[in-house]
Short mmCIF file of C-alpha atoms in Angstrom, two decimals:
data_model
loop_
_atom_site.label_atom_id
_atom_site.label_comp_id
_atom_site.label_asym_id
_atom_site.label_seq_id
_atom_site.Cartn_x
_atom_site.Cartn_y
_atom_site.Cartn_z
CA MET S 1 0.17 -0.21 -0.21
CA GLU S 2 1.02 3.52 -1.26
CA ILE S 3 -0.19 6.64 1.01
CA ILE S 4 0.41 9.74 -0.88
CA GLN S 5 -0.39 13.53 -0.32
CA VAL S 6 -1.96 14.11 -3.58
CA THR S 7 -0.32 16.80 -5.99
CA ASN S 8 -2.93 16.54 -9.24
CA ILE S 9 -6.16 16.45 -10.32
CA HIS S 10 -6.08 12.82 -11.11
CA GLN S 11 -4.95 11.59 -7.92
CA ARG S 12 -7.64 14.28 -6.05
CA GLN S 13 -9.94 12.61 -8.23
CA ASP S 14 -9.32 9.18 -7.31
CA ALA S 15 -9.99 10.26 -3.29
CA TYR S 16 -13.21 11.50 -4.24
CA ASP S 17 -13.57 8.29 -5.87
CA VAL S 18 -13.25 6.29 -2.79
CA ARG S 19 -15.25 8.66 -0.61
CA THR S 20 -18.19 8.41 -2.95
CA LYS S 21 -18.25 4.57 -3.13
CA VAL S 22 -17.93 4.29 0.51
CA PHE S 23 -19.89 7.72 1.87
CA VAL S 24 -22.26 8.20 -0.59
CA GLU S 25 -22.90 4.53 -2.25
CA GLU S 26 -22.60 2.91 0.88
CA GLN S 27 -23.45 4.98 4.15
CA HIS S 28 -25.98 7.08 2.00
CA VAL S 29 -24.37 10.02 2.41
CA PRO S 30 -26.21 13.22 -0.12
CA LEU S 31 -23.36 13.85 -2.67
CA ASN S 32 -23.53 17.51 -1.96
CA GLU S 33 -23.02 16.97 1.73
CA GLU S 34 -19.70 14.75 0.85
CA ILE S 35 -18.02 17.06 -1.24
CA ASP S 36 -18.23 20.19 0.78
CA GLN S 37 -17.10 24.07 0.17
CA TYR S 38 -13.55 23.00 2.14
CA GLU S 39 -12.25 20.77 -0.43
CA GLU S 40 -9.84 23.43 -1.68
CA GLU S 41 -8.17 24.49 1.32
CA ALA S 42 -7.82 20.98 2.82
CA ILE S 43 -4.74 18.49 2.04
CA HIS S 44 -6.11 15.38 0.66
CA PHE S 45 -4.89 12.05 0.85
CA VAL S 46 -5.23 8.55 -1.09
CA MET S 47 -3.97 5.03 -0.81
CA TYR S 48 -3.20 3.10 -3.66
CA ASN S 49 -2.98 -0.76 -3.30
CA HIS S 50 -1.00 -1.95 -6.62
CA ASP S 51 -2.18 1.44 -8.75
CA LEU S 52 -5.81 0.91 -7.36
CA PRO S 53 -7.19 3.67 -5.02
CA VAL S 54 -8.77 2.03 -1.53
CA GLY S 55 -8.53 4.68 0.94
CA ALA S 56 -8.83 8.58 1.60
CA GLY S 57 -9.09 10.86 3.72
CA ARG S 58 -8.28 15.03 3.98
CA LEU S 59 -6.62 17.17 6.61
CA ARG S 60 -7.57 20.91 7.20
CA PHE S 61 -6.30 23.23 9.70
CA ILE S 62 -8.00 25.58 11.81
CA GLU S 63 -6.61 28.53 13.56
CA ASP S 64 -3.55 25.79 16.12
CA VAL S 65 -5.34 22.34 15.52
CA GLY S 66 -5.55 20.07 12.45
CA LYS S 67 -8.78 18.69 11.67
CA VAL S 68 -9.06 15.15 10.21
CA GLU S 69 -11.62 14.55 7.92
CA ARG S 70 -13.13 12.20 5.47
CA ILE S 71 -11.45 8.79 6.43
CA CYS S 72 -12.55 6.28 4.52
CA LEU S 73 -11.35 2.33 2.73
CA LEU S 74 -13.14 0.76 0.48
CA LYS S 75 -14.40 -2.83 1.71
CA GLU S 76 -11.12 -4.82 0.95
CA ALA S 77 -9.08 -2.57 2.63
CA ARG S 78 -10.71 -2.33 5.89
CA GLY S 79 -9.16 -4.70 8.94
CA THR S 80 -5.36 -4.86 7.03
CA GLY S 81 -3.83 -2.06 9.33
CA ALA S 82 -4.53 0.58 6.19
CA GLY S 83 -6.08 2.68 7.85
CA HIS S 84 -3.66 2.63 10.88
CA ALA S 85 -1.09 3.51 8.28
CA LEU S 86 -3.12 6.26 6.56
CA MET S 87 -3.73 7.92 9.97
CA GLU S 88 -0.12 7.60 10.28
CA LYS S 89 0.57 9.73 7.37
CA ILE S 90 -1.95 12.45 8.00
CA GLU S 91 -0.81 12.64 11.89
CA GLU S 92 2.96 12.87 10.34
CA THR S 93 1.75 16.06 7.83
CA ALA S 94 0.12 17.56 10.96
CA TYR S 95 3.05 17.34 12.87
CA SER S 96 5.54 18.70 10.02
CA ASN S 97 3.18 21.96 9.39
CA GLY S 98 3.72 22.67 13.19
CA TYR S 99 0.44 21.22 14.56
CA ASN S 100 0.58 19.46 17.90
CA LYS S 101 -3.30 18.67 18.72
CA LEU S 102 -5.55 16.81 16.22
CA LYS S 103 -9.49 16.25 16.61
CA LEU S 104 -12.27 14.42 14.32
CA HIS S 105 -15.56 13.48 14.68
CA ALA S 106 -15.69 9.95 14.13
CA GLN S 107 -18.41 7.63 13.44
CA CYS S 108 -19.71 5.78 16.45
CA GLN S 109 -18.85 2.60 14.82
CA ALA S 110 -15.74 3.64 14.05
CA GLU S 111 -14.91 5.27 17.87
CA GLY S 112 -12.90 1.92 18.89
CA PHE S 113 -10.59 2.59 15.73
CA TYR S 114 -9.62 6.23 17.01
CA LYS S 115 -9.62 5.40 20.63
CA LYS S 116 -6.77 2.13 19.86
CA LEU S 117 -4.97 5.56 17.60
CA GLY S 118 -4.31 7.39 21.38
CA TYR S 119 -7.72 9.73 20.16
CA VAL S 120 -9.84 10.60 23.17
CA THR S 121 -13.51 11.16 23.07
CA VAL S 122 -14.21 14.83 23.78
CA SER S 123 -18.25 15.38 23.18
CA ASN S 124 -20.65 14.33 25.89
CA GLU S 125 -23.26 12.47 23.60
CA PRO S 126 -23.41 11.04 19.83
CA PHE S 127 -24.31 13.52 17.53
CA LEU S 128 -25.91 13.37 14.23
CA ASP S 129 -23.96 14.57 11.16
CA ALA S 130 -25.20 13.41 7.48
CA GLY S 131 -27.61 11.86 9.68
CA ILE S 132 -24.89 9.42 11.45
CA PRO S 133 -24.29 9.36 14.71
CA HIS S 134 -20.72 10.27 15.43
CA VAL S 135 -18.94 11.79 18.39
CA ALA S 136 -16.15 14.12 18.56
CA MET S 137 -12.34 13.07 19.49
CA GLU S 138 -9.11 14.89 19.89
CA LYS S 139 -5.46 13.62 19.82
CA ASN S 140 -2.32 15.14 21.01
CA LEU S 141 0.70 14.60 18.90
#
């Protein structure tokens, strides 16, 4: 598996394709909510397995915090350690840009995954995002 920081339109489209399959097709998130107004300011990542895109995510910087967003893997990449590797790449990028704290909104079903990576739940109760229950989480790098 190779994880790259997106540098061209073709790589970004690969990231969008993975996000569309996972969030729009599998989880029924409306496309106009999935692809949003923050795409241009975000740093995008795509994971390839033998030149095929299988994972994606993005990172934005908001004041003094890095916000991890849109983390997803195709079904065949789940449970392989790919998610851990993707998050590690994003965390390294945030740290190398001078950010020592990350936050994210995790789907409740993925909360355990992020806890294993050192994230702590900071929201009191789950909240809905695109109709899916989420929790707010943070990690100091």
